[in-house]
């Protein structure tokens, strides 16, 4: 058979050579990525052309659920492994979610748990970022149309946005975890710093407390202690070296669990840049029945005088009753740092002991916020809604800035910002301390009512800064989980608010001309309110002694 020679043009030669080179490159590149799969006839399978849009789709799937993008791209085993890891983590999260919000929060107030959450969150973030990038890069194909210029920039930007979308919730969780750890370790004590109001020393040491510590008549300065009724032949306790020194405060573990009642002293001071010193402008005692969820809020007037002191405070101050207003006790006790443990506030411990003596109940912990802190707290909540009974037009110094300003608060339901709420709670123009106490209780109740979880999460960073800078407390860190578990117990509709105001709770004038509290009636009222709070809830009475309208 004769051969026929065909002359190829130069253009045909060039086209054939380009096709051969392209085929060779495709075969070589296929060996660099995945092995060539063959169909039943032994021919190489043609890989589908995947554009950048489809690859971004695979990455998006893995951003939502790690591994789904790999499965969609054909890498099933890799995707299945990632999905299994994700399902295990979701199952753990669902398990804790089923335990209830209070249980979860009780874990999250423990610093070691917060550190573990921070680390696990960082590892899961890396896992998800790796899943997104793997879904994008592993789905590339050899015969995909090339992407250059502006289109390549758009694809890169889209990938960056997708990665940011994936990392955002982990960044927020990590930031909140860091803030929580910082808040707990800064504000709350690592030890139980509750001071025993009655140190209960040994019988032999009671005679060594010194004449200024005993509430009964004491020997004359020149006399030696000779207790006549005591038949003991050796009245010489003084030679011992320890009794002559001031005894250290006794720090004991509080037992509010066994009592079934948690009681906390709440103090607001009038400290501010334009004020010298600090006084306890607001004194409240909140007591919660951990079984029933009912709580009672007692307000102690700031102008009470001759308030009894606890034994340990009386010993240091050299008096059994504080002759000035109780609001001045806070600043006066600052001169006696030995009243408090290291890093504790002696003024708060003195007030706590006085409140215990006055109300006749043990107080477990205390917490204090100053004027600037109150403003910040209200502003962090986005304001507080109260019912203003009468218009307020008053000139008052601000908590910050040291300037005086005129405030005009109309009557009716108003949402007040931080400074307006401070004016509302502190104003005495045209009213009295007792009307002011009523407004303060209403503010506290309104803020507690607004403290739902969505609101707290939204304001959390600002709230942390405000608490850390302006709140002082002796609540120990290891008590936080138990206290958080009380969250589900508290019944907001079962809060009794009682202010010890005249005329019922006034017994005349003190030795320095201040209001003298009616001790017996106060003790009786406290016991009645704690044992039978329902009788106050059932009364339709606007008497200020029972709180008054909010």
C-alpha positions as MATLAB code, in Angstrom:
seq = 'XXXXXXXXXXXXXXXXXXXXXXXXXXXXXXXXXXXXXXXXXXXXXXXXXXXXXXXXXXXXXXXXXXXXXXXXXXXXXXXXXXXXXXXXXXXXXXXXXXXXXXXXXXXXXXXXXXXXXXXXXXXXXXXXXXXXXXXXXXXXXXXXXXXXXXXXXXXXXXXXXXXXXXXXXXXXXXXXXXXXXXXXXXXXXXXXXXXXXXXXXXXXXXXXXXXXXXXXXXXXXXXXXXXXXXXXXXXXXXXXXXXXXXXXXXXXXXXXXXXXXXXXXXXXXXXXXXXXXXXXXXXXXXXXXXXXXXXXXXXXXXXXXXXXXXXXXXXXXXXXXXXXXXXXXXXXXXXXXXXXXXXXXXXXXXXXXXXXXXXXXXXXXXXXXXXXXXXXXXXXXXXXXXXXXXXXXXXXXXXXXXXXXXXXXXXXXXXXXXXXXXXXXXXXXXXXXXXXXXXXXXXXXXXXXXXXXXXXXXXXXXXXXXXXXXXXXXXXXXXXXXXXXXXXXXXXXXXXXXXXXXXXXXXXXXXXXXXXXXXXXXXXXXXXXXXXXXXXXXXXXXXXXXXXXX';
ca = [
       0.000    0.000    0.000;
       1.612    3.190   -1.056;
       2.272    5.824    1.597;
       1.065    9.276    1.037;
       3.017   12.148    2.445;
       1.109   15.169    3.612;
       2.822   18.467    4.015;
       1.781   20.256    7.235;
       1.644   23.931    7.417;
       3.620   25.790   10.054;
       0.415   26.704   11.885;
      -0.688   23.077   12.174;
       2.724   22.027   13.513;
       2.581   24.685   16.201;
      -0.942   23.691   17.300;
      -0.039   20.005   17.568;
       3.049   20.726   19.637;
       1.087   22.911   22.105;
      -1.480   20.167   22.588;
       1.213   17.604   23.235;
       2.964   19.819   25.773;
      -0.345   20.546   27.543;
      -1.201   16.853   27.755;
       2.238   16.055   29.153;
       1.968   18.756   31.801;
      -1.493   17.528   32.800;
      -0.215   13.990   33.292;
       2.769   15.190   35.326;
       0.642   17.412   37.542;
      -1.847   14.641   38.144;
       0.892   12.529   39.655;
       1.784   15.407   41.991;
      -1.724   15.608   43.495;
      -3.922   12.524   43.342;
      -3.403    9.170   41.564;
      -5.173    8.912   38.208;
      -8.404    6.962   38.478;
      -9.380    4.684   35.563;
     -12.799    3.851   34.254;
     -13.870    0.184   33.549;
     -12.293    0.417   30.087;
      -8.925    1.405   31.572;
      -9.135    4.977   30.399;
      -8.244    7.855   32.761;
     -11.258    9.518   34.337;
     -11.730   13.126   33.354;
     -11.593   15.336   36.495;
     -14.518   17.782   36.630;
     -13.649   21.395   36.144;
     -14.034   23.223   39.478;
     -14.039   26.967   39.465;
     -13.180   29.183   42.407;
     -16.880   29.638   43.192;
     -17.390   25.926   43.803;
     -14.255   25.678   45.911;
     -15.478   28.576   48.059;
     -18.748   26.671   48.426;
     -16.883   23.651   49.796;
     -15.037   25.951   52.214;
     -18.334   27.493   53.330;
     -19.786   24.059   54.067;
     -16.804   23.216   56.254;
     -17.100   26.609   57.979;
     -20.629   25.659   59.016;
     -19.893   22.021   59.871;
     -16.257   20.905   59.648;
     -15.887   18.000   57.207;
     -19.003   18.560   55.087;
     -17.017   20.490   52.485;
     -14.510   17.634   52.198;
     -17.304   15.100   51.671;
     -18.921   17.279   48.993;
     -15.542   17.567   47.229;
     -15.103   13.772   47.191;
     -12.706   13.325   50.138;
     -15.101   11.230   52.181;
     -12.856    9.655   54.800;
     -11.218   12.946   55.669;
     -14.610   14.594   55.949;
     -16.069   11.804   58.075;
     -13.226   12.107   60.596;
     -13.769   15.850   60.906;
     -17.524   15.413   61.313;
     -17.034   12.795   64.035;
     -14.756   15.177   65.959;
     -17.339   17.948   65.608;
     -20.183   15.679   66.747;
     -18.245   14.648   69.855;
     -17.695   18.291   70.809;
     -21.348   19.124   70.095;
     -22.467   16.173   72.236;
     -20.347   17.439   75.154;
     -21.749   20.957   74.741;
     -25.320   19.618   74.572;
     -24.751   17.557   77.712;
     -23.769   20.642   79.709;
     -26.591   22.647   78.112;
     -29.045   20.054   79.421;
     -27.722   20.621   82.945;
     -29.231   24.108   82.966;
     -27.832   27.623   82.720;
     -27.138   27.937   86.438;
     -25.045   24.754   86.434;
     -23.038   25.987   83.452;
     -22.467   29.358   85.126;
     -21.393   27.634   88.338;
     -18.583   26.023   86.345;
     -17.674   29.251   84.573;
     -17.025   31.163   87.815;
     -14.097   28.862   88.603;
     -10.748   30.194   87.291;
      -9.333   26.749   86.448;
     -12.443   25.916   84.417;
     -12.177   29.241   82.594;
      -8.559   28.495   81.673;
      -9.592   25.078   80.333;
     -12.407   26.644   78.314;
      -9.995   29.217   76.883;
      -7.537   26.524   75.744;
     -10.226   24.233   74.299;
     -11.795   27.144   72.472;
      -8.426   28.047   70.907;
      -7.844   24.431   69.794;
     -11.315   24.170   68.271;
     -10.729   27.453   66.450;
      -7.557   26.050   64.871;
      -9.459   22.886   63.937;
     -12.226   24.838   62.187;
      -9.802   27.165   60.386;
      -7.845   24.128   59.181;
     -11.051   22.469   57.986;
     -12.029   25.523   55.926;
      -8.601   25.882   54.318;
      -8.384   22.144   53.630;
     -11.800   22.119   51.920;
     -10.702   24.981   49.701;
      -7.211   23.802   48.703;
      -7.891   20.068   48.412;
     -10.764   20.661   45.978;
      -8.558   22.327   43.366;
      -8.496   20.605   39.958;
      -6.081   20.552   37.037;
      -8.504   21.584   34.332;
     -10.080   24.461   36.249;
     -10.163   27.708   34.325;
      -7.366   30.023   35.425;
      -8.249   32.985   37.633;
      -6.203   36.127   37.349;
      -6.389   39.821   38.040;
      -9.325   41.334   39.863;
     -11.216   38.057   40.016;
      -8.384   36.441   41.959;
      -8.434   39.378   44.406;
     -12.187   38.989   44.920;
     -11.777   35.269   45.597;
      -9.011   35.949   48.099;
     -11.121   38.577   49.867;
     -14.074   36.186   50.020;
     -11.879   33.523   51.596;
     -10.601   35.991   54.188;
     -14.178   37.025   55.050;
     -15.148   33.360   55.385;
     -12.252   32.729   57.763;
     -13.205   35.801   59.803;
     -16.799   34.550   59.955;
     -15.507   31.221   61.242;
     -13.225   32.779   63.865;
     -15.657   35.461   65.150;
     -17.625   33.376   67.706;
     -14.406   31.861   69.036;
     -12.855   35.323   69.396;
     -15.898   36.555   71.352;
     -15.906   33.465   73.587;
     -12.179   33.807   74.213;
     -12.530   37.502   75.064;
     -15.427   36.881   77.450;
     -13.523   34.018   79.056;
     -10.496   36.247   79.588;
     -12.660   39.021   81.078;
     -14.411   36.570   83.394;
     -11.125   35.159   84.674;
      -9.736   38.653   85.161;
     -12.854   39.798   87.033;
     -13.043   36.808   89.372;
      -9.357   36.817   90.288;
      -9.289   40.614   90.797;
     -12.500   41.204   92.734;
     -13.081   38.017   94.707;
     -10.771   36.746   97.382;
      -8.871   33.483   97.174;
      -9.529   32.978  100.898;
     -12.581   33.189  103.085;
     -12.101   36.585  104.736;
     -15.277   36.629  106.781;
     -14.579   37.947  110.264;
     -16.248   36.272  113.194;
     -18.134   39.102  114.945;
     -17.693   37.267  118.241;
     -14.278   35.597  118.235;
     -15.279   33.336  121.177;
     -11.918   33.352  122.985;
     -11.161   31.077  125.873;
     -12.683   31.995  129.248;
      -9.362   33.072  130.654;
      -8.773   35.545  127.864;
     -12.027   37.463  128.246;
     -10.519   39.399  131.157;
      -7.675   40.556  128.917;
      -9.722   42.423  126.336;
      -9.133   45.654  128.210;
     -11.634   48.001  129.786;
     -12.536   49.711  126.505;
     -13.799   46.521  124.912;
     -16.395   45.503  127.470;
     -19.908   46.950  127.330;
     -20.265   46.768  131.136;
     -18.844   49.131  133.804;
     -15.100   48.760  134.024;
     -12.540   49.234  136.869;
     -11.061   52.633  137.497;
      -7.841   53.378  135.592;
      -5.667   52.974  138.669;
      -7.190   49.738  139.828;
      -5.991   46.275  139.029;
      -8.545   43.806  137.668;
     -10.025   42.106  140.753;
     -13.301   40.409  139.905;
     -14.889   40.173  143.357;
     -17.510   37.544  142.498;
     -14.821   35.234  141.180;
     -13.527   32.865  143.845;
     -10.394   31.951  141.933;
      -7.341   32.488  144.142;
      -4.954   33.476  141.352;
      -6.278   36.549  139.527;
      -3.050   36.984  137.542;
      -3.841   36.412  133.854;
      -1.805   39.436  132.731;
       1.695   37.901  132.962;
       1.019   35.858  129.836;
       2.538   37.618  126.817;
      -0.301   36.998  124.335;
      -3.221   38.558  126.254;
      -1.545   41.942  126.566;
      -1.431   42.350  122.795;
      -4.483   43.123  120.705;
      -5.970   39.790  119.640;
      -6.065   39.032  115.951;
      -9.509   38.853  114.313;
     -10.755   35.300  113.987;
     -11.404   34.243  110.412;
     -13.919   31.450  110.166;
     -15.743   29.634  107.401;
     -19.278   30.973  107.214;
     -22.058   28.462  107.587;
     -24.879   29.906  105.504;
     -25.455   26.488  103.911;
     -26.479   24.897  107.204;
     -28.489   27.953  108.248;
     -30.355   27.874  104.972;
     -30.021   31.647  104.620;
     -27.473   33.824  102.813;
     -27.127   37.381  104.101;
     -25.016   40.122  102.509;
     -24.323   43.705  103.572;
     -24.604   46.161  100.647;
     -22.901   49.532  101.062;
     -22.785   52.555   98.798;
     -20.253   55.235   99.662;
     -20.327   58.886   98.677;
     -16.672   58.842   97.636;
     -15.982   60.948   94.569;
     -13.390   63.255   92.979;
     -15.049   66.326   94.493;
     -15.396   64.875   97.999;
     -12.915   64.387  100.811;
     -13.081   61.054  102.603;
     -15.942   58.621  102.289;
     -19.126   57.884  104.186;
     -21.555   55.008  103.951;
     -24.354   56.817  102.157;
     -26.387   53.646  101.518;
     -26.535   50.740  103.982;
     -28.673   47.729  103.103;
     -28.763   44.119  104.236;
     -30.131   41.521  101.810;
     -31.101   38.110  103.199;
     -32.145   35.187  100.984;
     -33.884   32.021  102.128;
     -32.097   29.416  100.009;
     -34.992   26.955  100.323;
     -37.996   29.123   99.457;
     -36.261   31.759   97.334;
     -37.880   34.561   99.341;
     -35.628   37.481  100.185;
     -35.794   40.501  102.473;
     -34.029   43.809  101.906;
     -33.453   45.890  105.054;
     -32.460   49.560  104.796;
     -30.559   51.103  107.716;
     -30.801   54.915  107.955;
     -27.460   56.662  107.609;
     -28.289   59.065  110.491;
     -28.674   56.420  113.177;
     -26.486   57.225  116.178;
     -25.212   55.183  119.129;
     -25.269   52.042  117.019;
     -23.783   49.042  118.892;
     -20.457   47.657  117.706;
     -19.329   44.063  117.530;
     -16.956   42.887  120.246;
     -13.871   42.845  118.038;
     -14.570   46.343  116.658;
     -15.455   47.692  120.110;
     -12.118   46.464  121.416;
     -10.144   48.291  118.735;
     -12.168   51.518  118.782;
     -12.380   51.680  122.568;
     -16.153   52.065  122.656;
     -19.172   49.780  122.726;
     -21.428   52.115  120.697;
     -20.443   54.505  117.916;
     -21.644   57.980  118.983;
     -21.617   59.576  115.523;
     -23.886   58.707  112.604;
     -23.449   55.148  111.392;
     -22.522   56.541  107.966;
     -19.344   58.003  109.534;
     -18.324   54.660  111.014;
     -16.941   53.559  107.654;
     -14.463   56.435  107.421;
     -13.586   56.319  111.139;
     -12.725   52.608  110.995;
     -10.196   53.241  108.222;
      -7.810   54.366  110.980;
      -7.788   50.808  112.335;
      -6.498   48.540  109.554;
      -6.177   45.670  112.034;
      -9.969   45.308  111.913;
      -9.690   43.619  108.518;
      -7.497   40.888  107.098;
      -4.790   41.710  104.593;
      -6.217   43.602  101.597;
      -9.563   43.887  103.412;
     -11.494   47.099  104.035;
     -11.674   47.854  107.796;
     -14.621   50.216  107.300;
     -16.712   47.452  105.746;
     -15.883   45.006  108.535;
     -16.859   47.621  111.137;
     -20.158   48.295  109.367;
     -20.828   44.579  109.010;
     -20.405   44.045  112.751;
     -22.630   47.037  113.568;
     -25.359   45.810  111.223;
     -25.225   42.374  112.843;
     -25.669   43.877  116.292;
     -28.457   46.171  115.178;
     -30.474   43.557  113.254;
     -29.634   40.562  115.445;
     -28.691   38.299  112.516;
     -25.354   36.988  111.216;
     -24.070   38.577  108.020;
     -22.024   36.339  105.765;
     -20.387   38.758  103.338;
     -20.277   42.382  102.329;
     -20.025   44.314   99.070;
     -19.459   48.021   98.456;
     -19.758   50.307   95.435;
     -18.882   54.003   95.332;
     -20.683   56.818   93.523;
     -18.660   56.589   90.331;
     -19.167   52.848   90.277;
     -22.933   53.229   90.664;
     -23.030   55.588   87.687;
     -21.009   53.159   85.593;
     -23.195   50.201   86.573;
     -26.410   51.962   85.594;
     -24.900   53.178   82.328;
     -23.677   49.652   81.596;
     -27.270   48.442   81.916;
     -28.372   51.137   79.488;
     -30.232   52.986   82.228;
     -32.764   51.987   84.851;
     -36.538   52.438   84.679;
     -38.257   53.787   87.798;
     -41.529   55.452   88.705;
     -40.721   59.016   89.791;
     -43.502   60.100   92.150;
     -42.718   63.811   92.084;
     -40.669   65.983   89.765;
     -37.086   66.518   90.899;
     -35.364   69.796   90.141;
     -32.094   69.761   92.035;
     -28.502   70.987   91.830;
     -25.969   68.334   92.757;
     -22.306   67.461   92.259;
     -21.575   64.820   89.680;
     -19.851   61.550   90.534;
     -17.138   62.411   88.021;
     -15.647   65.728   87.023;
     -16.176   67.566   90.296;
     -18.696   69.995   88.757;
     -22.150   70.984   90.003;
     -25.041   70.570   87.640;
     -28.799   71.137   87.624;
     -30.927   68.018   87.039;
     -34.605   68.078   86.111;
     -36.323   64.666   86.343;
     -40.032   64.716   85.415;
     -42.649   62.746   87.332;
     -43.875   59.420   85.979;
     -42.122   56.351   84.622;
     -38.639   57.400   83.520;
     -35.548   55.649   82.210;
     -32.638   57.299   84.008;
     -28.994   57.238   83.006;
     -26.241   56.744   85.557;
     -25.952   60.332   86.795;
     -29.730   60.834   86.867;
     -30.153   57.592   88.833;
     -27.529   58.801   91.296;
     -29.390   62.086   91.742;
     -32.672   60.183   92.148;
     -31.181   57.959   94.844;
     -29.271   60.643   96.777;
     -31.531   63.687   96.613;
     -32.918   64.938   99.944;
     -34.157   68.309   98.703;
     -37.857   68.563   99.507;
     -37.849   65.087  101.069;
     -35.868   63.192  103.701;
     -33.382   60.412  104.275;
     -36.273   57.985  104.553;
     -37.862   58.858  101.231;
     -34.401   58.554   99.756;
     -34.021   55.059  101.255;
     -37.279   54.082   99.585;
     -35.990   55.274   96.204;
     -32.721   53.407   96.724;
     -34.552   50.132   97.365;
     -36.635   50.686   94.253;
     -33.502   51.257   92.179;
     -31.895   48.058   93.455;
     -35.059   46.057   92.740;
     -35.348   47.520   89.224;
     -31.723   46.766   88.345;
     -32.030   43.190   89.616;
     -35.190   42.770   87.554;
     -33.376   44.001   84.423;
     -30.424   41.648   84.909;
     -31.553   38.952   82.460;
     -28.998   36.850   80.604;
     -29.242   38.530   77.143;
     -28.750   41.936   78.745;
     -25.802   40.749   80.826;
     -24.094   39.214   77.785;
     -24.550   42.400   75.804;
     -23.132   44.699   78.473;
     -20.600   42.219   79.860;
     -17.338   44.017   78.892;
     -18.512   47.357   80.324;
     -19.959   45.621   83.356;
     -16.654   43.878   84.077;
     -14.706   47.140   83.942;
     -17.172   48.865   86.250;
     -17.226   46.064   88.821;
     -13.470   45.613   88.820;
     -12.787   49.312   89.378;
     -15.568   50.214   91.789;
     -16.710   47.150   93.750;
     -15.102   45.799   96.932;
     -16.225   42.518   98.478;
     -15.040   39.718  100.731;
     -17.044   37.003   98.971;
     -14.534   34.168   98.547;
     -13.893   32.728   95.131;
     -14.700   29.169   96.166;
     -18.199   30.225   97.261;
     -19.150   31.568   93.831;
     -20.368   28.239   92.367;
     -22.754   27.703   95.281;
     -24.008   31.266   95.097;
     -24.584   31.037   91.343;
     -26.693   27.922   91.882;
     -29.069   30.094   93.925;
     -29.954   31.947   90.724;
     -32.860   29.611   89.994;
     -34.037   29.830   93.598;
     -34.556   33.585   93.851;
     -38.178   34.627   93.362;
     -38.338   38.177   92.116;
     -42.004   38.431   93.130;
     -41.169   37.484   96.715;
     -38.847   40.346   97.699;
     -39.787   42.161  100.919;
     -38.308   45.644  101.319;
     -38.227   47.185  104.802;
     -36.808   50.548  105.853;
     -36.303   51.310  109.545;
     -37.737   54.812  109.397;
     -39.512   57.066  111.910;
     -41.733   57.303  113.705;
     -42.056   53.593  114.466;
     -38.347   52.775  114.518;
     -37.178   55.908  116.322;
     -36.529   55.846  120.091;
     -35.488   59.467  120.535;
     -32.141   61.233  120.190;
     -28.710   59.704  120.612;
     -25.988   61.082  122.880;
     -24.809   63.355  120.045;
     -28.256   64.414  118.834;
     -28.745   61.857  116.071;
     -31.668   59.478  115.638;
     -31.631   56.678  118.171;
     -32.866   53.361  116.757;
     -35.663   51.476  118.513;
     -33.609   48.333  119.038;
     -36.310   46.030  120.362;
     -38.757   46.843  117.579;
     -36.046   46.475  114.938;
     -35.081   43.030  116.256;
     -38.714   41.950  116.386;
     -39.398   43.218  112.844;
     -36.324   41.477  111.427;
     -37.276   38.137  112.949;
     -40.868   38.444  111.760;
     -39.805   39.367  108.232;
     -37.373   36.449  108.016;
     -39.700   33.875  109.514;
     -42.967   35.017  107.940;
     -42.330   37.336  104.962;
     -45.751   36.547  103.460;
     -47.489   38.900  105.851;
     -45.581   41.830  104.342;
     -46.263   40.652  100.801;
     -49.993   40.417  101.494;
     -50.297   43.894  102.965;
     -51.605   46.560  100.614;
     -49.818   49.368  102.384;
     -47.735   52.264  101.154;
     -46.113   52.812  104.554;
     -42.453   53.664  104.062;
     -41.518   51.215  106.806;
     -42.549   48.420  104.457;
     -40.824   49.917  101.475;
     -43.410   52.152   99.882;
     -44.381   52.187   96.206;
     -41.697   52.050   93.550;
];
